[in-house]
Amino acid sequence: MSREKKRVLVVDDHPLFREGIKALIAPLDEFEVVGEAGECGPAVELAAGLDPHVILMDLSLPDGNGIDALREIRARRPDIGVAVVTMHAKVEVLKKAFAAGASGYMVKESAADRLTDCLRAVCEGHSY
């Protein structure tokens, strides 16, 4: 009996970074990338339409602030876990992200295997 894969939406304005995330997730049996966005507006719409279990979300996006998009996603869909994946390592940014509803937070300098840990934690309802 196969388990349902956890659906992941990837939001980052850099196509190469999105491709890298998808390549890291592809071999994992428990997750599948169901969509991607490079801006806040499409991310909010895809979150509503694709019904992901978790969103990997950058904060620096060309059409707005990822924190604001995070708030909007969580207001519309509080059941979706959002893990911030960003270059911002400052504690102030981390606090703002969690205050806006983030379930996880990773800096882009993290080791690739940390991504799996983060996805699992957020999907299980834990903070990361």
Tab-separated table of C-alpha atoms in Angstrom:
chain	number	residue	atom	x	y	z
A	1	MET	CA	0.000	0.000	0.000
A	2	SER	CA	1.559	3.295	-1.094
A	3	ARG	CA	1.318	6.447	0.945
A	4	GLU	CA	0.110	9.690	-0.518
A	5	LYS	CA	3.048	11.926	-1.370
A	6	LYS	CA	3.198	15.268	0.405
A	7	ARG	CA	2.666	18.057	-2.115
A	8	VAL	CA	5.237	20.867	-2.204
A	9	LEU	CA	4.972	24.334	-3.777
A	10	VAL	CA	8.317	26.077	-4.400
A	11	VAL	CA	8.380	29.888	-4.368
A	12	ASP	CA	11.606	31.655	-5.314
A	13	ASP	CA	12.399	34.299	-7.908
A	14	HIS	CA	15.485	32.456	-9.186
A	15	PRO	CA	14.634	29.705	-11.701
A	16	LEU	CA	17.964	27.935	-11.114
A	17	PHE	CA	17.275	27.754	-7.365
A	18	ARG	CA	13.759	26.361	-8.007
A	19	GLU	CA	15.255	23.745	-10.337
A	20	GLY	CA	17.783	22.803	-7.659
A	21	ILE	CA	15.057	22.372	-5.037
A	22	LYS	CA	13.026	20.249	-7.442
A	23	ALA	CA	16.107	18.108	-8.171
A	24	LEU	CA	16.655	17.559	-4.433
A	25	ILE	CA	13.012	16.580	-3.871
A	26	ALA	CA	12.558	14.398	-6.993
A	27	PRO	CA	14.266	11.256	-5.619
A	28	LEU	CA	12.337	11.394	-2.340
A	29	ASP	CA	9.458	8.917	-2.193
A	30	GLU	CA	7.448	10.954	0.295
A	31	PHE	CA	7.332	14.350	-1.471
A	32	GLU	CA	6.479	15.742	-4.886
A	33	VAL	CA	6.730	19.263	-6.243
A	34	VAL	CA	3.311	20.200	-7.599
A	35	GLY	CA	4.044	23.769	-8.607
A	36	GLU	CA	6.391	26.693	-8.552
A	37	ALA	CA	6.190	30.462	-8.572
A	38	GLY	CA	8.646	33.310	-8.848
A	39	GLU	CA	6.474	36.058	-7.384
A	40	CYS	CA	4.112	36.670	-4.464
A	41	GLY	CA	0.875	37.007	-6.452
A	42	PRO	CA	1.152	33.694	-8.277
A	43	ALA	CA	2.339	32.019	-5.063
A	44	VAL	CA	-0.830	33.054	-3.228
A	45	GLU	CA	-3.018	31.852	-6.085
A	46	LEU	CA	-1.177	28.544	-6.488
A	47	ALA	CA	-1.377	27.923	-2.742
A	48	ALA	CA	-5.159	28.113	-3.019
A	49	GLY	CA	-5.439	26.071	-6.212
A	50	LEU	CA	-2.823	23.338	-5.820
A	51	ASP	CA	-3.595	22.413	-2.212
A	52	PRO	CA	0.028	21.816	-1.171
A	53	HIS	CA	0.937	20.340	2.193
A	54	VAL	CA	3.943	22.651	2.434
A	55	ILE	CA	5.304	25.724	0.685
A	56	LEU	CA	9.020	26.453	0.460
A	57	MET	CA	8.990	30.254	0.326
A	58	ASP	CA	11.647	32.852	-0.328
A	59	LEU	CA	11.161	36.272	1.272
A	60	SER	CA	12.792	38.506	-1.344
A	61	LEU	CA	10.471	38.442	-4.327
A	62	PRO	CA	10.210	40.961	-7.189
A	63	ASP	CA	6.542	41.861	-6.761
A	64	GLY	CA	6.467	42.206	-2.993
A	65	ASN	CA	7.533	41.049	0.397
A	66	GLY	CA	7.419	37.312	1.051
A	67	ILE	CA	6.323	38.010	4.647
A	68	ASP	CA	3.166	39.692	3.337
A	69	ALA	CA	2.513	36.806	0.951
A	70	LEU	CA	3.075	34.373	3.826
A	71	ARG	CA	0.484	36.215	5.933
A	72	GLU	CA	-2.018	36.135	3.072
A	73	ILE	CA	-1.476	32.432	2.411
A	74	ARG	CA	-1.865	31.568	6.105
A	75	ALA	CA	-5.004	33.749	6.373
A	76	ARG	CA	-6.595	31.933	3.435
A	77	ARG	CA	-5.204	28.470	4.179
A	78	PRO	CA	-4.043	27.999	7.781
A	79	ASP	CA	-3.700	24.259	7.138
A	80	ILE	CA	-0.750	24.717	4.757
A	81	GLY	CA	2.698	24.617	6.320
A	82	VAL	CA	5.089	27.283	5.107
A	83	ALA	CA	8.845	26.902	5.407
A	84	VAL	CA	10.851	29.996	4.626
A	85	VAL	CA	14.011	29.337	2.620
A	86	THR	CA	15.944	32.579	2.378
A	87	MET	CA	19.327	34.283	2.364
A	88	HIS	CA	18.340	36.334	5.433
A	89	ALA	CA	20.072	34.970	8.527
A	90	LYS	CA	19.180	37.816	10.890
A	91	VAL	CA	17.143	36.902	13.969
A	92	GLU	CA	14.803	39.850	13.345
A	93	VAL	CA	13.778	38.416	9.968
A	94	LEU	CA	13.294	34.953	11.460
A	95	LYS	CA	11.028	36.424	14.167
A	96	LYS	CA	8.960	38.303	11.567
A	97	ALA	CA	8.564	35.128	9.507
A	98	PHE	CA	7.343	33.068	12.466
A	99	ALA	CA	5.056	35.906	13.582
A	100	ALA	CA	3.543	35.896	10.083
A	101	GLY	CA	2.829	32.166	10.318
A	102	ALA	CA	5.933	30.349	9.123
A	103	SER	CA	6.328	26.796	10.375
A	104	GLY	CA	9.963	26.484	9.375
A	105	TYR	CA	12.954	28.636	8.515
A	106	MET	CA	16.130	27.753	6.649
A	107	VAL	CA	18.904	29.908	5.277
A	108	LYS	CA	20.031	29.105	1.767
A	109	GLU	CA	23.508	28.382	3.102
A	110	SER	CA	22.152	25.237	4.821
A	111	ALA	CA	23.257	21.769	3.777
A	112	ALA	CA	20.959	20.106	1.262
A	113	ASP	CA	19.991	17.268	3.630
A	114	ARG	CA	18.471	19.831	5.999
A	115	LEU	CA	15.753	20.437	3.407
A	116	THR	CA	14.340	16.953	3.930
A	117	ASP	CA	14.377	17.427	7.701
A	118	CYS	CA	12.545	20.721	7.318
A	119	LEU	CA	9.907	19.305	4.965
A	120	ARG	CA	9.227	16.370	7.270
A	121	ALA	CA	8.978	18.552	10.373
A	122	VAL	CA	6.591	21.036	8.776
A	123	CYS	CA	4.407	18.294	7.274
A	124	GLU	CA	4.166	16.673	10.707
A	125	GLY	CA	3.014	19.951	12.255
A	126	HIS	CA	6.297	20.797	13.956
A	127	SER	CA	8.381	23.951	13.801
A	128	TYR	CA	11.764	23.840	12.168
